[in-house]
Amino acid sequence: MELFSKVKELVAGIEADAEKFYNSNNGAAGTRVRKAMQDLKVLAGDIRKEVTEKKNAK
């Protein structure tokens, strides 16, 4: 659950940058959104591994 909480925090943290990018065409905000999306992808992979390990441990 710890990793899932990190995902929620990350998504909440990039909301302002996403709005700046899409509504104001702020390029720097777009760069921050792209980096956060890459971090999200890594976290999602970690969650997948954790779930698989826990499922197979039964």
Short mmCIF file of N, CA and C in Angstrom, two decimals:
data_model
loop_
_atom_site.label_atom_id
_atom_site.label_comp_id
_atom_site.label_asym_id
_atom_site.label_seq_id
_atom_site.Cartn_x
_atom_site.Cartn_y
_atom_site.Cartn_z
N MET A 1 0.81 -1.21 0.00
CA MET A 1 0.00 0.00 0.00
C MET A 1 0.85 1.26 0.00
N GLU A 2 2.06 1.15 0.49
CA GLU A 2 2.94 2.32 0.54
C GLU A 2 3.20 2.87 -0.87
N LEU A 3 3.47 1.99 -1.81
CA LEU A 3 3.73 2.44 -3.18
C LEU A 3 2.49 3.06 -3.80
N PHE A 4 1.33 2.49 -3.49
CA PHE A 4 0.09 3.04 -4.02
C PHE A 4 -0.15 4.45 -3.48
N SER A 5 0.19 4.68 -2.22
CA SER A 5 0.07 6.02 -1.63
C SER A 5 1.00 7.00 -2.33
N LYS A 6 2.19 6.53 -2.70
CA LYS A 6 3.14 7.39 -3.43
C LYS A 6 2.58 7.79 -4.79
N VAL A 7 1.89 6.85 -5.44
CA VAL A 7 1.28 7.14 -6.74
C VAL A 7 0.24 8.25 -6.58
N LYS A 8 -0.61 8.12 -5.56
CA LYS A 8 -1.65 9.13 -5.34
C LYS A 8 -1.02 10.50 -5.05
N GLU A 9 0.04 10.53 -4.26
CA GLU A 9 0.71 11.79 -3.96
C GLU A 9 1.32 12.41 -5.22
N LEU A 10 1.92 11.57 -6.04
CA LEU A 10 2.55 12.06 -7.27
C LEU A 10 1.51 12.65 -8.21
N VAL A 11 0.40 11.97 -8.38
CA VAL A 11 -0.66 12.46 -9.26
C VAL A 11 -1.21 13.79 -8.73
N ALA A 12 -1.44 13.85 -7.44
CA ALA A 12 -1.96 15.09 -6.84
C ALA A 12 -0.95 16.22 -6.99
N GLY A 13 0.33 15.90 -6.90
CA GLY A 13 1.37 16.91 -6.99
C GLY A 13 1.56 17.50 -8.38
N ILE A 14 1.20 16.77 -9.41
CA ILE A 14 1.41 17.28 -10.76
C ILE A 14 0.17 17.93 -11.36
N GLU A 15 -0.89 17.94 -10.61
CA GLU A 15 -2.13 18.50 -11.14
C GLU A 15 -1.97 19.96 -11.55
N ALA A 16 -1.31 20.75 -10.72
CA ALA A 16 -1.13 22.17 -11.03
C ALA A 16 -0.29 22.35 -12.30
N ASP A 17 0.77 21.55 -12.43
CA ASP A 17 1.62 21.65 -13.63
C ASP A 17 0.86 21.21 -14.88
N ALA A 18 0.01 20.20 -14.75
CA ALA A 18 -0.79 19.75 -15.89
C ALA A 18 -1.74 20.87 -16.34
N GLU A 19 -2.36 21.53 -15.39
CA GLU A 19 -3.25 22.64 -15.73
C GLU A 19 -2.48 23.77 -16.40
N LYS A 20 -1.29 24.10 -15.88
CA LYS A 20 -0.47 25.16 -16.48
C LYS A 20 -0.10 24.80 -17.91
N PHE A 21 0.25 23.53 -18.13
CA PHE A 21 0.66 23.12 -19.46
C PHE A 21 -0.50 23.14 -20.44
N TYR A 22 -1.61 22.51 -20.07
CA TYR A 22 -2.72 22.39 -21.00
C TYR A 22 -3.52 23.68 -21.17
N ASN A 23 -3.62 24.48 -20.12
CA ASN A 23 -4.43 25.70 -20.21
C ASN A 23 -3.63 26.94 -20.59
N SER A 24 -2.35 26.97 -20.21
CA SER A 24 -1.55 28.17 -20.46
C SER A 24 -0.38 27.92 -21.39
N ASN A 25 -0.28 26.72 -21.91
CA ASN A 25 0.82 26.35 -22.82
C ASN A 25 2.19 26.64 -22.22
N ASN A 26 2.35 26.36 -20.93
CA ASN A 26 3.60 26.57 -20.22
C ASN A 26 4.51 25.36 -20.48
N GLY A 27 5.56 25.58 -21.27
CA GLY A 27 6.45 24.50 -21.66
C GLY A 27 7.20 23.87 -20.50
N ALA A 28 7.63 24.68 -19.54
CA ALA A 28 8.36 24.16 -18.38
C ALA A 28 7.45 23.24 -17.56
N ALA A 29 6.20 23.60 -17.44
CA ALA A 29 5.25 22.76 -16.72
C ALA A 29 5.08 21.43 -17.45
N GLY A 30 5.10 21.47 -18.77
CA GLY A 30 5.00 20.24 -19.56
C GLY A 30 6.18 19.32 -19.31
N THR A 31 7.36 19.89 -19.16
CA THR A 31 8.54 19.09 -18.85
C THR A 31 8.39 18.42 -17.49
N ARG A 32 7.88 19.15 -16.52
CA ARG A 32 7.67 18.58 -15.19
C ARG A 32 6.62 17.47 -15.22
N VAL A 33 5.59 17.65 -16.04
CA VAL A 33 4.55 16.63 -16.18
C VAL A 33 5.15 15.36 -16.80
N ARG A 34 5.97 15.53 -17.81
CA ARG A 34 6.58 14.37 -18.46
C ARG A 34 7.47 13.61 -17.50
N LYS A 35 8.25 14.32 -16.68
CA LYS A 35 9.12 13.67 -15.70
C LYS A 35 8.28 12.92 -14.68
N ALA A 36 7.22 13.55 -14.21
CA ALA A 36 6.34 12.91 -13.23
C ALA A 36 5.68 11.67 -13.81
N MET A 37 5.32 11.72 -15.09
CA MET A 37 4.72 10.55 -15.73
C MET A 37 5.72 9.41 -15.82
N GLN A 38 6.98 9.73 -16.05
CA GLN A 38 8.02 8.69 -16.07
C GLN A 38 8.17 8.08 -14.68
N ASP A 39 8.16 8.92 -13.64
CA ASP A 39 8.24 8.43 -12.26
C ASP A 39 7.03 7.55 -11.95
N LEU A 40 5.88 7.95 -12.45
CA LEU A 40 4.65 7.18 -12.25
C LEU A 40 4.77 5.80 -12.92
N LYS A 41 5.36 5.78 -14.09
CA LYS A 41 5.55 4.52 -14.81
C LYS A 41 6.44 3.58 -14.00
N VAL A 42 7.50 4.11 -13.41
CA VAL A 42 8.41 3.29 -12.60
C VAL A 42 7.67 2.76 -11.36
N LEU A 43 6.92 3.64 -10.70
CA LEU A 43 6.16 3.22 -9.53
C LEU A 43 5.14 2.13 -9.89
N ALA A 44 4.48 2.30 -11.02
CA ALA A 44 3.50 1.31 -11.46
C ALA A 44 4.18 -0.05 -11.68
N GLY A 45 5.36 -0.04 -12.25
CA GLY A 45 6.11 -1.28 -12.44
C GLY A 45 6.47 -1.92 -11.11
N ASP A 46 6.86 -1.09 -10.14
CA ASP A 46 7.20 -1.61 -8.82
C ASP A 46 5.97 -2.22 -8.15
N ILE A 47 4.82 -1.58 -8.32
CA ILE A 47 3.59 -2.12 -7.74
C ILE A 47 3.24 -3.46 -8.39
N ARG A 48 3.40 -3.54 -9.70
CA ARG A 48 3.13 -4.80 -10.40
C ARG A 48 4.00 -5.92 -9.86
N LYS A 49 5.29 -5.63 -9.66
CA LYS A 49 6.21 -6.64 -9.12
C LYS A 49 5.78 -7.06 -7.71
N GLU A 50 5.44 -6.07 -6.89
CA GLU A 50 5.04 -6.35 -5.51
C GLU A 50 3.78 -7.23 -5.46
N VAL A 51 2.81 -6.90 -6.30
CA VAL A 51 1.57 -7.66 -6.34
C VAL A 51 1.84 -9.09 -6.80
N THR A 52 2.66 -9.24 -7.81
CA THR A 52 2.98 -10.57 -8.33
C THR A 52 3.69 -11.41 -7.27
N GLU A 53 4.65 -10.79 -6.57
CA GLU A 53 5.37 -11.52 -5.52
C GLU A 53 4.42 -11.96 -4.40
N LYS A 54 3.55 -11.05 -4.00
CA LYS A 54 2.62 -11.38 -2.92
C LYS A 54 1.63 -12.47 -3.35
N LYS A 55 1.18 -12.37 -4.60
CA LYS A 55 0.23 -13.36 -5.12
C LYS A 55 0.88 -14.73 -5.21
N ASN A 56 2.11 -14.79 -5.65
CA ASN A 56 2.80 -16.07 -5.83
C ASN A 56 3.31 -16.66 -4.52
N ALA A 57 3.35 -15.86 -3.47
CA ALA A 57 3.83 -16.34 -2.17
C ALA A 57 2.79 -17.21 -1.47
N LYS A 58 1.56 -17.16 -1.92
CA LYS A 58 0.48 -17.93 -1.27
C LYS A 58 0.57 -19.38 -1.58
#
